[in-house]
Coordinates of C-alpha atoms and ligand atoms in Angstrom, one line a residue:
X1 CA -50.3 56.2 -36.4
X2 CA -52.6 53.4 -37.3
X3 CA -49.9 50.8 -37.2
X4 CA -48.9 51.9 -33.6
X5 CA -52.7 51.2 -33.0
X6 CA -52.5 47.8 -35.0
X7 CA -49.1 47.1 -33.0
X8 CA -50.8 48.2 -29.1
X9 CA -54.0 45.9 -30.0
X10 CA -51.7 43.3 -30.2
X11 CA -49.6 44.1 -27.4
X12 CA -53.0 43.9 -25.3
X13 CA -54.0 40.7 -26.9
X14 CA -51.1 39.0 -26.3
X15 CA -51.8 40.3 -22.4
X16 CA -55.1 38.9 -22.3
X17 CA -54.0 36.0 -24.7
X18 CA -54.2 33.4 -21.7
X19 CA -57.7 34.3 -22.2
X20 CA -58.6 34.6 -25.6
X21 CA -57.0 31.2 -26.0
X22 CA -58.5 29.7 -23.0
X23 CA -61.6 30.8 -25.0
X24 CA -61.2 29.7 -28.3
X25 CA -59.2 26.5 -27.0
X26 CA -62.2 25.4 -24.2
X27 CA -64.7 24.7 -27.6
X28 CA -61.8 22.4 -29.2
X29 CA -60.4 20.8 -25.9
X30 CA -63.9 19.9 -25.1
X31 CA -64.5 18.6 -28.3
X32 CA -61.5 17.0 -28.3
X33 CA -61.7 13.4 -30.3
X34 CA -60.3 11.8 -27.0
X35 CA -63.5 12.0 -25.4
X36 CA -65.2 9.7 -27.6
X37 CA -65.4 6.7 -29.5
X38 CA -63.1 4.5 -31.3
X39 CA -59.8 6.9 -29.3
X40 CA -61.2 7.0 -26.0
X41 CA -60.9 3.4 -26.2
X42 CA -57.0 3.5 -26.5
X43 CA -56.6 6.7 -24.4
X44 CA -54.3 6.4 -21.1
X45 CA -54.9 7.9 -18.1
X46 CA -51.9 10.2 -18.8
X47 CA -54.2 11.7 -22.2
X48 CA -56.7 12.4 -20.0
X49 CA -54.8 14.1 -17.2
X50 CA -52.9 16.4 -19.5
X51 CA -56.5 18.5 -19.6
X52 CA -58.3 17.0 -16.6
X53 CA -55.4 17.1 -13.4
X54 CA -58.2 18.4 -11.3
X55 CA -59.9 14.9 -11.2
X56 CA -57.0 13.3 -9.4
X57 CA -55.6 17.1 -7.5
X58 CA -59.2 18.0 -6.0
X59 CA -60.1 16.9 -2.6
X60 CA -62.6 17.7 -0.2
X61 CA -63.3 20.3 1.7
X62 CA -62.6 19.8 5.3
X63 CA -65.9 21.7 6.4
X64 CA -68.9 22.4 4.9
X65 CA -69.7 26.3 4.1
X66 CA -72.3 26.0 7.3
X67 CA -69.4 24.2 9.4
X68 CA -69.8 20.7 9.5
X69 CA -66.6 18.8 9.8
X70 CA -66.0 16.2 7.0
X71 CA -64.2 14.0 10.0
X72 CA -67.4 14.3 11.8
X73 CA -69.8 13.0 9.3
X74 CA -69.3 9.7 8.3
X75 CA -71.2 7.4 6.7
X76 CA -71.9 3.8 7.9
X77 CA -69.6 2.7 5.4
X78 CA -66.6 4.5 6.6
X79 CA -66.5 3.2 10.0
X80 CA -65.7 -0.1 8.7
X81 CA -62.1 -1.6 8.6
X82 CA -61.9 -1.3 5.1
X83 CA -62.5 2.7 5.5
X84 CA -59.3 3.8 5.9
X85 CA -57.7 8.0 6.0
X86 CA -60.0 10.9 5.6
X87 CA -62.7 11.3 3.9
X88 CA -62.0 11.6 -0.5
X89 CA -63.6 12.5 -3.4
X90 CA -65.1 9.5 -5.6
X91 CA -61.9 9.8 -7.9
X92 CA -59.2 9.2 -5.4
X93 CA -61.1 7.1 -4.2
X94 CA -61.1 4.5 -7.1
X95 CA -57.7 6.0 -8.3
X96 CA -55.1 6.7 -5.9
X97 CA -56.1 6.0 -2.3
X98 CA -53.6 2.9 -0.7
X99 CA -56.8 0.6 -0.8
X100 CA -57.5 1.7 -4.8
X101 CA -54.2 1.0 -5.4
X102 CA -53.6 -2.3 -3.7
X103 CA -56.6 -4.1 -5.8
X104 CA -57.0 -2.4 -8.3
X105 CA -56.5 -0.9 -11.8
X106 CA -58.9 1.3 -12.4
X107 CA -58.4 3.2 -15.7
X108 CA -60.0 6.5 -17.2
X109 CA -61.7 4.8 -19.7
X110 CA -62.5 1.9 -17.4
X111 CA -65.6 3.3 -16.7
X112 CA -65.7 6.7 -19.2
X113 CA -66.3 4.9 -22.4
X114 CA -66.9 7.8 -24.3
X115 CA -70.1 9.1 -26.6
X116 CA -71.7 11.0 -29.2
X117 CA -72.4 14.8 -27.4
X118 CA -75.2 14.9 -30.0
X119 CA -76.8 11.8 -28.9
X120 CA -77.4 12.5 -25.6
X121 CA -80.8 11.4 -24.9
X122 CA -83.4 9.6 -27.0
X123 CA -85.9 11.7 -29.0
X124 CA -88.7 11.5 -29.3
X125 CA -88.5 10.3 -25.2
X126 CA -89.2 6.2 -24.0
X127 CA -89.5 4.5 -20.6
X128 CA -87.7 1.7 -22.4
X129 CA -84.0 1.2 -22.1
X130 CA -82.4 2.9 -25.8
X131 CA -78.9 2.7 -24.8
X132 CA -77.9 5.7 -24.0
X133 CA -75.8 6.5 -20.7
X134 CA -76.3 10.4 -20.8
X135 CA -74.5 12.9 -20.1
X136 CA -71.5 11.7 -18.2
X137 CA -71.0 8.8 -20.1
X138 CA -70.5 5.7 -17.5
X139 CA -72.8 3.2 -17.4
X140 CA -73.1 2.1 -14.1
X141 CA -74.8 -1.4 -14.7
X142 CA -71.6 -2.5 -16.5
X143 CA -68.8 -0.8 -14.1
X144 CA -70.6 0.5 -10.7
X145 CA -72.6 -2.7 -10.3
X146 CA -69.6 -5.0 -10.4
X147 CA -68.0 -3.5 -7.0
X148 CA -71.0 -2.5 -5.7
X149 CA -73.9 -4.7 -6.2
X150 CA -75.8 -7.4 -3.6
X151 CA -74.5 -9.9 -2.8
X152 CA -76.3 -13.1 -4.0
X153 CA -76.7 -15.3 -1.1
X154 CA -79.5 -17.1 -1.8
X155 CA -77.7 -18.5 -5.1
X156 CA -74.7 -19.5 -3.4
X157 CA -76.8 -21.8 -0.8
X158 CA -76.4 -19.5 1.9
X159 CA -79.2 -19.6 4.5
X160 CA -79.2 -15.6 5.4
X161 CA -77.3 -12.4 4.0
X162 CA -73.7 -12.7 4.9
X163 CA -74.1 -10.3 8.2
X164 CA -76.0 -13.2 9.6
X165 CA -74.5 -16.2 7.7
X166 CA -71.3 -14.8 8.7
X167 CA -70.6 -17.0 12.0
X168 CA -71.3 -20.0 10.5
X169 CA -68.7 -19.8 7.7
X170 CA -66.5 -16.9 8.5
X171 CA -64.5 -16.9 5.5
X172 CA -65.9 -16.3 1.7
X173 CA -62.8 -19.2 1.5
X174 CA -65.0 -21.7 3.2
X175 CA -66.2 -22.2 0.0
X176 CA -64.2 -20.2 -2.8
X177 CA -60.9 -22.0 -2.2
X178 CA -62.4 -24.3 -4.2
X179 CA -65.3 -22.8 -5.7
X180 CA -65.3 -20.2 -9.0
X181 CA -61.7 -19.8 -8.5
X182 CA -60.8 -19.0 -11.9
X183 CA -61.8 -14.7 -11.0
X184 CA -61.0 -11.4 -11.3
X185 CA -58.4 -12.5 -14.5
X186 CA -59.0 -8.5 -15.8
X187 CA -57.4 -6.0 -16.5
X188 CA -58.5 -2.7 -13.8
X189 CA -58.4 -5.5 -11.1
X190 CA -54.8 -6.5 -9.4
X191 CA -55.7 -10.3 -8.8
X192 CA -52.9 -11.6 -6.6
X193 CA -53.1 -9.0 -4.6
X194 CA -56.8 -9.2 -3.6
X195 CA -56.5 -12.9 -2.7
X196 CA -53.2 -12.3 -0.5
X197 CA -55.1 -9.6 1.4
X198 CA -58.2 -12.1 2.0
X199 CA -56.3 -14.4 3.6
X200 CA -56.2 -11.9 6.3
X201 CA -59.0 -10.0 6.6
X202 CA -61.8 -11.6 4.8
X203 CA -64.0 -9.0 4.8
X204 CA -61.8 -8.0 1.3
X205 CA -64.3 -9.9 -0.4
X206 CA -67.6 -8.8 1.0
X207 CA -65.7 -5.1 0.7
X208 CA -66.7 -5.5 -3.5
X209 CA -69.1 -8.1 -3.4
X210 CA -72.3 -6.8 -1.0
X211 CA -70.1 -4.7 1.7
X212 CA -70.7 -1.1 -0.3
X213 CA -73.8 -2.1 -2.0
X214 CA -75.0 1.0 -3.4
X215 CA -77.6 -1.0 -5.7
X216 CA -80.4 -3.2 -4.5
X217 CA -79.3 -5.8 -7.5
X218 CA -76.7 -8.2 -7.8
X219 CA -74.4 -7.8 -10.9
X220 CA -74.5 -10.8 -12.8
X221 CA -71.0 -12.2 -13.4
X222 CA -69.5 -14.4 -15.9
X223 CA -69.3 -18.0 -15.1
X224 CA -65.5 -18.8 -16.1
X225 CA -64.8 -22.6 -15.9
X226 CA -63.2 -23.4 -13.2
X227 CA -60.7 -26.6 -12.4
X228 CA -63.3 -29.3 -10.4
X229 CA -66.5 -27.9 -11.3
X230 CA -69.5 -29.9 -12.5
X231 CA -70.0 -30.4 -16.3
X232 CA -73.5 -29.6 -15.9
X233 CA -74.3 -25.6 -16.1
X234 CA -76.9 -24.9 -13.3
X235 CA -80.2 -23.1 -14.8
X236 CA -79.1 -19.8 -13.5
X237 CA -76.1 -19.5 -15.2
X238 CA -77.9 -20.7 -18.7
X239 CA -77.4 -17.4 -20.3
X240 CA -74.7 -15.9 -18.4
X241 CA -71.5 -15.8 -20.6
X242 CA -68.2 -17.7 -19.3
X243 CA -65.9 -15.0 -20.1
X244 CA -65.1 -11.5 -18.8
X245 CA -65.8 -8.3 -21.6
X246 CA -63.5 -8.2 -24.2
X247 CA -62.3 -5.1 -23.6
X248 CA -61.4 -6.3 -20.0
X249 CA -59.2 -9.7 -20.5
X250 CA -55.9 -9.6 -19.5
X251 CA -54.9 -11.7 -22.7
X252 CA -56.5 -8.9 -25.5
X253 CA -55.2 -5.7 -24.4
X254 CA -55.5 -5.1 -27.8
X255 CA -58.5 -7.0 -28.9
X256 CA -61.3 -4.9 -30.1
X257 CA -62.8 -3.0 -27.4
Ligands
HEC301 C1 -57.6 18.8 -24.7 C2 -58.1 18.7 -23.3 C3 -58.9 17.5 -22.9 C4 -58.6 16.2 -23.0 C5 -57.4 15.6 -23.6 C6 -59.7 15.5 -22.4 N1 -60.7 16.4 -22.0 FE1 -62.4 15.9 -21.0 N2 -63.0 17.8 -21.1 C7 -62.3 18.8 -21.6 C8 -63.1 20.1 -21.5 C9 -62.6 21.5 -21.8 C10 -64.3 19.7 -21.0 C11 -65.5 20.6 -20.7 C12 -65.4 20.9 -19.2 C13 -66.6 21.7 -18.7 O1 -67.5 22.1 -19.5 O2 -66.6 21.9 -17.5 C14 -64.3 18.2 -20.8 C15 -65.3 17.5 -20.3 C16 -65.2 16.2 -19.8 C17 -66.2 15.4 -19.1 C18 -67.5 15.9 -18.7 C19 -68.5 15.7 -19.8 C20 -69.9 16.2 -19.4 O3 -70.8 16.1 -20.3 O4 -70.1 16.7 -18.3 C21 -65.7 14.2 -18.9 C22 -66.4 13.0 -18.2 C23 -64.4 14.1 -19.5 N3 -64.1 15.4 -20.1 C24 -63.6 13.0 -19.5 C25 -62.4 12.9 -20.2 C26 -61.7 11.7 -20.4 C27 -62.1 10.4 -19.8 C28 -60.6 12.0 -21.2 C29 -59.6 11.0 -21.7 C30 -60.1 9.9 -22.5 C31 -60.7 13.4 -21.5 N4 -61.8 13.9 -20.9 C32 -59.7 14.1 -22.2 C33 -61.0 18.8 -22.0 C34 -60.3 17.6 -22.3
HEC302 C1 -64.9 4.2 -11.2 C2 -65.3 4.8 -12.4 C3 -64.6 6.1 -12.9 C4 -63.2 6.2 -13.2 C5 -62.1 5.2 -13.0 C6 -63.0 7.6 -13.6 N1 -64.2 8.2 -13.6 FE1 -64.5 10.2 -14.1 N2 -66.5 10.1 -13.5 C7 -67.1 8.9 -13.1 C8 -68.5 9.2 -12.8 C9 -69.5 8.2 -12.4 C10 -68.6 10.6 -13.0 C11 -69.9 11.4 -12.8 C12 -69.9 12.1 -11.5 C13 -71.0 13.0 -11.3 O1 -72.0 12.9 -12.1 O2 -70.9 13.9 -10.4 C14 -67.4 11.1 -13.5 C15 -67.1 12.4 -13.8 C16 -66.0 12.9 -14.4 C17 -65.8 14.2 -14.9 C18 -66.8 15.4 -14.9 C19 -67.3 15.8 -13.6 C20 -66.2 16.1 -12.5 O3 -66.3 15.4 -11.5 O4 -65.4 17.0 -12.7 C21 -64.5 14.3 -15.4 C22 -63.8 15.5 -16.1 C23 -63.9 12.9 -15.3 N3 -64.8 12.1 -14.6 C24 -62.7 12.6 -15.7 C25 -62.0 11.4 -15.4 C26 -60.7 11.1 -15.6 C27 -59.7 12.1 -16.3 C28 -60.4 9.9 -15.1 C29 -59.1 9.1 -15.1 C30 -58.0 9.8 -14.5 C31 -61.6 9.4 -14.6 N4 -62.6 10.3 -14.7 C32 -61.8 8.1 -14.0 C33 -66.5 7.6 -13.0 C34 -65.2 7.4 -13.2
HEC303 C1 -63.4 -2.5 -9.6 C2 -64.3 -2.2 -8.5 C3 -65.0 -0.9 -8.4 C4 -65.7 -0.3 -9.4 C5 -65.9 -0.7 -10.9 C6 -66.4 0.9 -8.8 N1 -66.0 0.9 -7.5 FE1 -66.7 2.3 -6.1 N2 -65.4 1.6 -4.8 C7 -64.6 0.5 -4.9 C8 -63.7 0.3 -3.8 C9 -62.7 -0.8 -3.5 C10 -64.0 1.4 -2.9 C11 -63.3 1.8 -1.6 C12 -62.1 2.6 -1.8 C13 -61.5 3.0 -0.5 O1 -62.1 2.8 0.6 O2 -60.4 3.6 -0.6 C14 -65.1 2.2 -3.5 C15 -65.7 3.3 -3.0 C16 -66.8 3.9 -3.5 C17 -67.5 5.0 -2.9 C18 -67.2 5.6 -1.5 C19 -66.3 6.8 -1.6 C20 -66.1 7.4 -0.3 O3 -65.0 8.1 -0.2 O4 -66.8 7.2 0.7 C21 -68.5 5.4 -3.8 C22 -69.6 6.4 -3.5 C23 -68.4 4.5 -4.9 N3 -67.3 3.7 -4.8 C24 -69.2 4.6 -6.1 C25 -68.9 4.0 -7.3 C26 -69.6 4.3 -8.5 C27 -70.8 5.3 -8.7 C28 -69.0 3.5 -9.5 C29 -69.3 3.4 -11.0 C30 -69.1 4.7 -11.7 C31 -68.0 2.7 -8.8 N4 -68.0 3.1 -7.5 C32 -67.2 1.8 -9.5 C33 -64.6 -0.4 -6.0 C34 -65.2 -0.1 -7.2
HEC304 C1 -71.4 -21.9 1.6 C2 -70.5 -21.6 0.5 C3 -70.2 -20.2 0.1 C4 -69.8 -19.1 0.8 C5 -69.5 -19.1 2.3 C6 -69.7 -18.0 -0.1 N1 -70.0 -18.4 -1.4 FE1 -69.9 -17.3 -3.0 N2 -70.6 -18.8 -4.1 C7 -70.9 -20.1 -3.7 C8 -71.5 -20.9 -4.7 C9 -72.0 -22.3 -4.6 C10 -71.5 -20.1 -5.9 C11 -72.0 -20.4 -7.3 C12 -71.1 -21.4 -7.9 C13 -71.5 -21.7 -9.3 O1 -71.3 -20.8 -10.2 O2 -72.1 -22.8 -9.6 C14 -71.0 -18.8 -5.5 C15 -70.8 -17.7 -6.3 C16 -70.2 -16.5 -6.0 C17 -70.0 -15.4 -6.8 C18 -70.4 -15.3 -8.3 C19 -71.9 -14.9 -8.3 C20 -72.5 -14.9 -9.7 O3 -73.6 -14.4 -9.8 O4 -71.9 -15.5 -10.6 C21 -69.4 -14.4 -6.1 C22 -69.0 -13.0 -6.6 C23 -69.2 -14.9 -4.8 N3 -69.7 -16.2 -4.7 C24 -68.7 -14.1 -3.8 C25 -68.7 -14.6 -2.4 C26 -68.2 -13.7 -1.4 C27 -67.6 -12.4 -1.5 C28 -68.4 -14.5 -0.2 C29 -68.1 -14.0 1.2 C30 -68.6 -12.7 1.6 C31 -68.9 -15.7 -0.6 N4 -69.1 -15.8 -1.9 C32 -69.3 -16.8 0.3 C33 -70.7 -20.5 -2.4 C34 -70.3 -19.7 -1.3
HEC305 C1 -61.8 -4.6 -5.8 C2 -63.0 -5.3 -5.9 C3 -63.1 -6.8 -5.7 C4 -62.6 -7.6 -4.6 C5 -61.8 -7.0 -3.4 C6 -63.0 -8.9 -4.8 N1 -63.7 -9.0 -6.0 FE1 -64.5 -10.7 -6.8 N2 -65.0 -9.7 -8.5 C7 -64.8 -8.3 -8.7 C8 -65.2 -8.0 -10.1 C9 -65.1 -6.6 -10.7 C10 -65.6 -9.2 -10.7 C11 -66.0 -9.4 -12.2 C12 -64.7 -9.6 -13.1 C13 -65.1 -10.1 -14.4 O1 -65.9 -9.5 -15.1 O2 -64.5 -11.1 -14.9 C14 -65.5 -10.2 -9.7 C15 -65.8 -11.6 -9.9 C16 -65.8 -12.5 -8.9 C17 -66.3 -13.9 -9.1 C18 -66.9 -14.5 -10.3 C19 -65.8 -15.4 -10.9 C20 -66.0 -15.8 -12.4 O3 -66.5 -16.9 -12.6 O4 -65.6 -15.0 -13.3 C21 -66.2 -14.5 -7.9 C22 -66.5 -16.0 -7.5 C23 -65.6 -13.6 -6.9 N3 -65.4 -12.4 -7.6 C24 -65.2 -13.8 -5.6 C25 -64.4 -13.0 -4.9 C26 -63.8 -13.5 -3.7 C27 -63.8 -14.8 -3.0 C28 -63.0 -12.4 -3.2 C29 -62.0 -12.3 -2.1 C30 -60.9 -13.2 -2.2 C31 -63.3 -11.3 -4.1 N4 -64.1 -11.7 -5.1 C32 -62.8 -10.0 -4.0 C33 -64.4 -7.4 -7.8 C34 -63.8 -7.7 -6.6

């Protein structure tokens, strides 16, 4: 008799097992040593997707639970000719939407670079800076910011922000055919690509450098040398290094990251 109980527990536990091992398994999975450092730094999107399909499957919903149409709110951004389809969640939106695709390379780890889950927060508390990114783990001053900071006219000579300057130059190429034209030589951006598209519809350019500039700073980029350009290093760029991240170059895919 007590074995048939023994044998119906486990009848019902293997019924509800998609539970019990959701259960135990959700500690593990989200413990899982992919999520932080040193094997987030080699993991592929496909590691990450195996647990997390939702980030690229989930979209928006076409009408808010009061009944606002997504279609009908739009922000300034998205009426621009860079804006293109309906509106997408921030992950297809660096991920898989035709525009994401056609510049760029954008990995998990890209931007998720992993992190202790113990060290979330400095304690005791400080207004200073201690290096820590929180709970979500991307830091935007060194992804964000690149795509998405000002654009720094007044260090490129330019006598107004590029809405206004705009007429007088019309292209970014007026001056970057032959200016910092060693660029973009990394490895989430598609570099060819970008610069066929420019040439034609310049506002490609602006679209990453001041056109969606959610920050009121300009990202400070490195200086690569650049065939023509002056020995002399201009004050600005004193301290600014002359060579993308590591983890970024197209040539170290494997160096230390
Ligand atoms: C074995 C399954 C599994 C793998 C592989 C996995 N994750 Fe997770 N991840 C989880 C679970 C489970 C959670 C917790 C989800 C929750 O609490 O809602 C989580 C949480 C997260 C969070 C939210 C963290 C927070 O504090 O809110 C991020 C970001 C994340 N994962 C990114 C990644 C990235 C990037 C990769 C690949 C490098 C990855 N995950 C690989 C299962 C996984
Ligand atoms: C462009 C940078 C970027 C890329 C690329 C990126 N993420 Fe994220 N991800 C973020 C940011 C920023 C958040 C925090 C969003 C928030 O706080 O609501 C986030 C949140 C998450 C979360 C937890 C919250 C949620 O929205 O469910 C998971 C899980 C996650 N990302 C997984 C992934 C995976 C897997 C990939 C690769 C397929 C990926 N991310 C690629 C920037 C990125
Ligand atoms: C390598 C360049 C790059 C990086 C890094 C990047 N973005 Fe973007 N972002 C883009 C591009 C390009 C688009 C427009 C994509 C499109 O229109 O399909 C975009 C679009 C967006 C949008 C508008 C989404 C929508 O549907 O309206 C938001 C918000 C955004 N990015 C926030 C962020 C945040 C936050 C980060 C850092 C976690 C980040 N981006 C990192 C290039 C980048
Ligand atoms: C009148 C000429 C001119 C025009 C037009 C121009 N730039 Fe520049 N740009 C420069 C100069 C000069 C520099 C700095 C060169 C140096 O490093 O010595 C520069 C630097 C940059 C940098 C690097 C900034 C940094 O902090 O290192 C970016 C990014 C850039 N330009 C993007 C653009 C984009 C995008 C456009 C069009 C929307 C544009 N520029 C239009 C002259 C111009
Ligand atoms: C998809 C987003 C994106 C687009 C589109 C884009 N850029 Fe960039 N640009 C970046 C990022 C990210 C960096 C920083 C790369 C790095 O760290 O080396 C960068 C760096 C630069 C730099 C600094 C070069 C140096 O010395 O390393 C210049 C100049 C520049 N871009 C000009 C342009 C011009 C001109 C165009 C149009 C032909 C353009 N960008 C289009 C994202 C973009």
């Amino acid at each position: 008799m007590k074995n048939v109980f023994v044998a119906l527990a486990i009848l019902t536990c293997q019924s509800l097992s998609g539970l019990a091992i959701a259960e135990e398994d959700y500690e593990s999975a989200r413990w899982n040593p992919l999520h932080f450092k040193p094997a987030i730094n080699s993991a592929t999107n496909e590691d990450c997707l195996a647990c997390h399909q939702e980030i690229i499957n989930r979209t928006v919903k076409s009408q808010s639970p009061a009944g606002v149409k997504a279609a009908d709110s739009l922000a300034w951004y998205q009426t621009l000719s860079l804006y293109e389809g309906e509106q997408d969640t921030f992950h297809r939106r660096h991920l898989v939407t035709p525009l994401a695709k056609e510049f760029m390379n954008l990995q998990c780890n890209t931007c998720h670079q992993g992190h202790d889950p113990r060290e979330e927060a400095p304690n005791p508390p400080t207004a200073t800076d201690a290096g820590f990114t929180l709970r979500k783990t991307v830091n935007p001053e060194t992804t964000c910011l690149k795509c998405h900071g000002k654009m720094n006219y007044q260090m490129m000579g330019l006598p107004a922000p590029w809405e206004k300057s705009k007429n007088m130059f019309q292209t970014c190429m007026a001056c970057h055919v032959a200016i910092r034209t060693v660029r973009h030589q990394v490895n989430y951006l598609n570099a060819d690509n970008i610069e066929t598209a420019a040439q034609k519809n310049p506002d490609v350019c602006y679209g990453c450098h001041g056109g969606r500039a959610w920050y009121r700073v300009a990202y400070p980029y490195p200086r690569h040398a650049w065939p023509g350009a002056s020995p002399q290093t201009p004050d600005w760029a004193k301290h600014r290094p002359t060579e993308s991240e590591p983890r970024f170059r197209l040539n170290e895919k494997t160096a230390a990251k």
